[in-house]
């Protein structure tokens, strides 16, 4: 199987890098993606040290090579266009540093999100427009795309200077949340080093045909995640654009940060959809079709598990996802 099967280590943030790598290796995984900023801290990548020391970079890469593993991506998911002063500028700074570090490490890909600006130059908060049937929201989108194009032209130039490709996760709450919007960003910027990180989970709950999305984007797919999603009974009355989330208590353990003073909300008890371990939302045959479509684009593409199934522990969920992914690969 030529595709590089692996995992994003954010789900193992509670243990040192070497221990996280051992968990991946025990599950037959060889490709590794680590966090370098944005929404999440970077427990498995000392960014400052690696930017400043070639010896540290050599030692860091040796940690992977000694275990027969490859660092295939740096992940800096965030909202670099957020108008909040404690969020957007920091995430943009983290992204630029991640691109520079990827170039120094010889890592081909940085994964991130497109971001979402506010509705106008005076907006305090980001504003995600989903269905602009009212013309005022077309005005909002015109402004937002203007902000995004200027920012991403600069990022594309930086990526080209460091010989790095930036793979954008098509994620709700971002201007780029579908193949159509991904293509629009690339065309509007004239970018050579911007493309897609094919995380199928968000396309699944939006009702898209993921293999068709891969073939639609073709060579714009740079990198992939193995992450599953399932529709739940709550979708009958909530629909997939449900907003019935709640605030997480200030003292809740393991809150997931999204910016200074902000955290991910709590899901409703009967959600419309949820993330599940690979194979629990879509069967092995589906994942075989997913891998086959990716291999058509790039037979050496990294496919990294992103485990976010709250019904399983970090290790058990990763193991279950890995078993499905290996079975799907064997069926190619």
Coordinates of C-alpha atoms in Angstrom, one line a residue:
X1 CA 0.0 0.0 0.0
X2 CA 1.9 3.1 -1.2
X3 CA -0.3 5.7 0.7
X4 CA 1.4 6.8 3.9
X5 CA -1.0 5.8 6.7
X6 CA -0.5 7.6 10.0
X7 CA -2.0 9.9 12.6
X8 CA -2.2 13.4 13.9
X9 CA -0.8 13.3 17.4
X10 CA -3.1 16.0 18.9
X11 CA -5.2 13.2 20.4
X12 CA -2.1 12.0 22.4
X13 CA -1.2 15.4 23.8
X14 CA -1.2 14.0 27.3
X15 CA 2.1 12.1 26.7
X16 CA 5.6 12.9 25.4
X17 CA 6.3 12.7 21.7
X18 CA 8.3 9.5 21.9
X19 CA 5.4 7.8 23.8
X20 CA 2.9 9.1 21.2
X21 CA 5.1 7.7 18.4
X22 CA 5.2 4.3 20.1
X23 CA 1.4 4.3 20.2
X24 CA 1.3 5.0 16.4
X25 CA 3.9 2.4 15.7
X26 CA 2.1 -0.2 17.7
X27 CA -0.9 0.3 15.4
X28 CA 1.2 -0.1 12.3
X29 CA 1.2 3.7 11.5
X30 CA 4.2 5.4 10.0
X31 CA 3.1 8.9 9.0
X32 CA 3.0 11.5 11.7
X33 CA 1.5 15.0 11.8
X34 CA 2.1 17.3 14.8
X35 CA 0.6 20.5 16.0
X36 CA 2.6 23.8 15.7
X37 CA 0.1 26.4 16.9
X38 CA -3.2 28.0 16.1
X39 CA -6.1 26.7 18.2
X40 CA -4.0 24.2 20.1
X41 CA -0.6 24.3 21.9
X42 CA 2.3 22.3 20.5
X43 CA 3.4 19.7 23.0
X44 CA 5.0 17.5 20.3
X45 CA 6.9 20.2 18.5
X46 CA 9.3 22.8 20.3
X47 CA 8.8 25.4 17.6
X48 CA 11.1 28.1 19.0
X49 CA 13.9 25.7 19.6
X50 CA 13.6 24.1 16.1
X51 CA 13.5 27.5 14.4
X52 CA 16.7 28.5 16.1
X53 CA 18.9 25.4 16.0
X54 CA 19.9 23.1 13.1
X55 CA 21.2 20.6 15.6
X56 CA 17.8 20.5 17.3
X57 CA 16.1 20.0 14.0
X58 CA 18.4 17.1 13.2
X59 CA 17.8 15.5 16.6
X60 CA 14.0 16.0 16.2
X61 CA 13.8 14.4 12.8
X62 CA 16.0 11.5 14.1
X63 CA 13.3 10.8 16.7
X64 CA 11.0 9.8 13.9
X65 CA 13.5 8.1 11.7
X66 CA 14.8 5.9 14.5
X67 CA 11.3 4.4 14.7
X68 CA 10.9 4.0 11.0
X69 CA 8.4 6.9 10.9
X70 CA 8.1 10.1 8.8
X71 CA 7.0 13.6 9.8
X72 CA 4.6 14.3 6.9
X73 CA 2.8 17.4 8.1
X74 CA 2.8 20.4 10.6
X75 CA -0.7 21.3 11.7
X76 CA -1.6 24.9 12.5
X77 CA -5.4 25.0 12.3
X78 CA -6.8 28.2 13.5
X79 CA -8.6 31.4 12.3
X80 CA -5.8 33.7 11.0
X81 CA -8.5 36.2 9.8
X82 CA -10.3 36.5 13.1
X83 CA -10.7 40.2 13.9
X84 CA -10.4 39.5 17.7
X85 CA -6.9 40.9 18.6
X86 CA -6.2 37.8 20.8
X87 CA -7.0 35.3 18.1
X88 CA -6.4 36.3 14.4
X89 CA -3.0 37.9 14.7
X90 CA -1.6 35.1 16.8
X91 CA -3.0 32.4 14.5
X92 CA -1.5 34.2 11.5
X93 CA 1.8 34.5 13.3
X94 CA 1.8 30.8 14.2
X95 CA 1.0 29.9 10.5
X96 CA 3.9 31.9 9.2
X97 CA 6.3 30.3 11.7
X98 CA 4.9 26.9 10.8
X99 CA 5.7 27.5 7.1
X100 CA 9.2 28.6 7.9
X101 CA 9.8 25.6 10.2
X102 CA 8.4 23.2 7.6
X103 CA 10.9 24.5 5.1
X104 CA 13.8 24.1 7.5
X105 CA 12.7 20.6 8.4
X106 CA 12.1 19.5 4.9
X107 CA 8.4 18.8 5.7
X108 CA 6.4 19.2 2.6
X109 CA 3.0 20.3 4.0
X110 CA 1.5 22.7 6.5
X111 CA -2.2 22.0 7.3
X112 CA -4.4 24.9 8.3
X113 CA -7.8 26.6 7.8
X114 CA -8.7 29.5 5.6
X115 CA -10.2 31.6 8.5
X116 CA -13.2 33.9 8.6
X117 CA -13.0 37.7 8.9
X118 CA -15.7 39.9 10.5
X119 CA -18.6 41.1 8.4
X120 CA -17.1 44.6 7.8
X121 CA -14.0 46.6 8.7
X122 CA -15.5 47.6 12.1
X123 CA -16.6 44.1 13.1
X124 CA -15.4 42.7 16.4
X125 CA -16.2 39.0 15.8
X126 CA -15.9 36.7 12.8
X127 CA -19.1 36.1 10.8
X128 CA -19.7 32.9 8.8
X129 CA -22.2 33.4 6.0
X130 CA -23.8 30.1 4.9
X131 CA -26.7 31.0 2.7
X132 CA -26.7 34.5 1.3
X133 CA -30.1 34.6 -0.2
X134 CA -30.5 38.1 1.3
X135 CA -28.3 40.4 -0.7
X136 CA -26.8 42.1 2.3
X137 CA -24.8 38.9 3.0
X138 CA -23.4 39.0 -0.5
X139 CA -21.9 42.4 0.5
X140 CA -20.5 40.7 3.6
X141 CA -19.0 37.9 1.5
X142 CA -17.5 40.5 -1.0
X143 CA -15.7 42.2 2.0
X144 CA -14.6 38.9 3.5
X145 CA -13.2 37.5 0.3
X146 CA -11.3 40.7 -0.3
X147 CA -9.6 40.3 3.1
X148 CA -8.9 36.6 2.6
X149 CA -7.4 37.0 -0.9
X150 CA -5.0 39.7 0.3
X151 CA -3.9 37.5 3.2
X152 CA -3.6 34.3 1.3
X153 CA -1.6 35.8 -1.6
X154 CA 1.0 36.7 1.1
X155 CA 0.9 33.2 2.6
X156 CA 1.2 31.6 -0.8
X157 CA 4.3 33.7 -1.6
X158 CA 5.8 32.7 1.8
X159 CA 5.1 29.1 1.2
X160 CA 6.7 29.2 -2.3
X161 CA 9.8 30.9 -0.7
X162 CA 10.2 28.0 1.7
X163 CA 9.2 25.3 -0.8
X164 CA 6.2 24.3 1.3
X165 CA 2.6 23.5 0.3
X166 CA -0.3 24.8 2.5
X167 CA -3.2 22.4 2.7
X168 CA -6.4 24.0 3.8
X169 CA -8.9 22.0 5.7
X170 CA -12.4 22.6 4.3
X171 CA -14.1 23.3 7.6
X172 CA -17.3 25.0 8.6
X173 CA -17.0 28.5 10.2
X174 CA -14.4 29.2 7.5
X175 CA -14.7 30.9 4.1
X176 CA -13.3 27.7 2.6
X177 CA -15.6 24.9 3.7
X178 CA -16.2 23.0 0.4
X179 CA -14.4 22.1 -2.8
X180 CA -16.1 25.0 -4.5
X181 CA -14.9 27.6 -2.0
X182 CA -11.4 26.0 -2.0
X183 CA -11.2 26.3 -5.7
X184 CA -12.4 29.9 -5.5
X185 CA -9.6 30.8 -3.1
X186 CA -6.9 29.3 -5.3
X187 CA -8.2 30.9 -8.4
X188 CA -8.7 34.3 -6.8
X189 CA -5.2 34.4 -5.4
X190 CA -3.5 32.8 -8.3
X191 CA -1.8 30.6 -5.8
X192 CA 0.7 27.9 -6.7
X193 CA 1.2 26.4 -3.2
X194 CA -2.3 26.5 -1.8
X195 CA -4.5 23.4 -1.9
X196 CA -6.7 21.1 0.1
X197 CA -6.3 19.0 3.2
X198 CA -8.9 16.3 2.5
X199 CA -10.6 15.9 5.8
X200 CA -13.8 13.9 4.8
X201 CA -15.7 14.3 8.1
X202 CA -16.9 17.8 7.6
X203 CA -17.9 17.0 4.0
X204 CA -19.8 13.9 5.2
X205 CA -22.1 15.8 7.5
X206 CA -22.7 18.4 4.9
X207 CA -24.0 15.7 2.6
X208 CA -21.2 15.7 0.0
X209 CA -19.8 12.7 -2.0
X210 CA -16.2 12.6 -0.7
X211 CA -14.6 10.6 -3.5
X212 CA -16.4 12.9 -6.0
X213 CA -14.9 15.9 -4.1
X214 CA -11.4 14.4 -4.3
X215 CA -11.8 13.8 -8.0
X216 CA -13.2 17.3 -8.5
X217 CA -10.2 18.9 -6.8
X218 CA -7.6 16.5 -8.3
X219 CA -4.1 17.8 -7.9
X220 CA -5.3 20.5 -5.5
X221 CA -5.6 17.7 -2.8
X222 CA -2.2 17.9 -1.1
X223 CA -2.8 15.9 2.2
X224 CA -5.5 13.9 3.8
X225 CA -7.1 13.1 7.2
X226 CA -8.9 9.9 8.1
X227 CA -11.8 11.1 10.2
X228 CA -15.3 9.8 10.2
X229 CA -18.7 11.4 11.0
X230 CA -22.1 10.0 11.5
X231 CA -25.6 11.5 11.3
X232 CA -27.6 11.0 14.5
X233 CA -31.3 10.8 15.2
X234 CA -31.2 14.5 16.3
X235 CA -30.8 15.5 12.7
X236 CA -34.5 14.8 12.2
X237 CA -35.4 18.0 14.0
X238 CA -32.1 19.9 14.2
X239 CA -30.8 19.6 10.7
X240 CA -27.0 19.7 10.0
X241 CA -26.7 23.4 10.7
X242 CA -27.8 23.1 14.3
X243 CA -26.7 25.8 16.7
X244 CA -27.8 24.1 20.0
X245 CA -24.4 24.2 21.6
X246 CA -23.7 25.4 25.2
X247 CA -20.9 27.1 27.0
X248 CA -18.3 24.9 28.7
X249 CA -17.9 25.8 32.4
X250 CA -14.9 27.8 33.3
X251 CA -13.5 25.0 35.5
X252 CA -14.1 22.1 33.1
X253 CA -11.1 19.9 32.7
X254 CA -9.4 19.7 29.3
X255 CA -11.2 22.5 27.7
X256 CA -10.3 22.9 24.0
X257 CA -9.0 26.5 23.3
X258 CA -9.9 28.4 20.2
X259 CA -8.3 31.7 21.2
X260 CA -7.5 33.8 24.2
X261 CA -10.5 33.5 26.5
X262 CA -12.5 31.3 24.1
X263 CA -13.1 27.5 24.0
X264 CA -15.0 24.9 22.0
X265 CA -18.6 24.7 23.1
X266 CA -20.4 21.7 24.5
X267 CA -22.4 19.5 22.1
X268 CA -26.1 19.0 22.6
X269 CA -27.1 15.7 24.2
X270 CA -28.9 14.6 21.0
X271 CA -26.7 16.0 18.3
X272 CA -27.6 16.1 14.6
X273 CA -24.2 14.6 13.8
X274 CA -20.9 13.7 15.6
X275 CA -17.4 12.6 14.9
X276 CA -16.8 8.9 15.3
X277 CA -13.9 6.5 15.0
X278 CA -13.0 5.6 11.4
X279 CA -15.4 2.8 10.4
X280 CA -18.3 3.7 12.7
X281 CA -19.9 6.2 10.4
X282 CA -18.9 4.7 7.1
X283 CA -17.9 1.1 6.5
X284 CA -14.6 -0.3 5.3
X285 CA -15.7 -0.4 1.7
X286 CA -16.3 3.3 1.8
X287 CA -12.9 3.9 3.2
X288 CA -11.4 1.8 0.4
X289 CA -13.1 4.0 -2.1
X290 CA -11.7 7.1 -0.2
X291 CA -8.2 5.8 -0.4
X292 CA -8.5 4.8 -4.0
X293 CA -9.6 8.3 -5.0
X294 CA -6.6 9.8 -3.0
X295 CA -4.2 7.3 -4.7
X296 CA -5.4 8.5 -8.1
X297 CA -4.2 12.0 -7.1
X298 CA -1.0 11.0 -5.4
X299 CA -0.1 7.4 -4.6
X300 CA 2.3 8.6 -1.9
X301 CA -0.1 10.9 -0.1
X302 CA -0.1 10.9 3.7
X303 CA -3.4 9.9 5.2
X304 CA -3.4 10.7 8.9
X305 CA -6.0 9.6 11.4
X306 CA -7.6 12.5 13.4
X307 CA -9.3 10.8 16.4
X308 CA -12.1 12.9 18.0
X309 CA -14.6 10.2 19.0
X310 CA -15.6 11.1 22.6
X311 CA -17.0 7.6 23.2
X312 CA -13.5 6.1 23.0
X313 CA -10.2 6.7 24.9
X314 CA -7.4 8.3 23.0
X315 CA -5.6 5.0 22.5
X316 CA -8.6 2.8 21.9
X317 CA -10.2 5.2 19.4
X318 CA -6.9 5.5 17.5
X319 CA -6.5 1.7 17.4
X320 CA -10.0 1.2 16.1
X321 CA -9.5 3.8 13.4
X322 CA -6.2 2.3 12.4
X323 CA -7.7 -1.2 12.1
X324 CA -10.4 0.1 9.7
X325 CA -7.8 2.1 7.7
X326 CA -5.5 -0.9 7.3
X327 CA -8.4 -3.1 6.3
X328 CA -9.5 -0.5 3.7
X329 CA -6.0 -0.3 2.3
X330 CA -5.7 -4.1 2.1
X331 CA -8.8 -4.1 -0.1
X332 CA -7.4 -1.8 -2.7

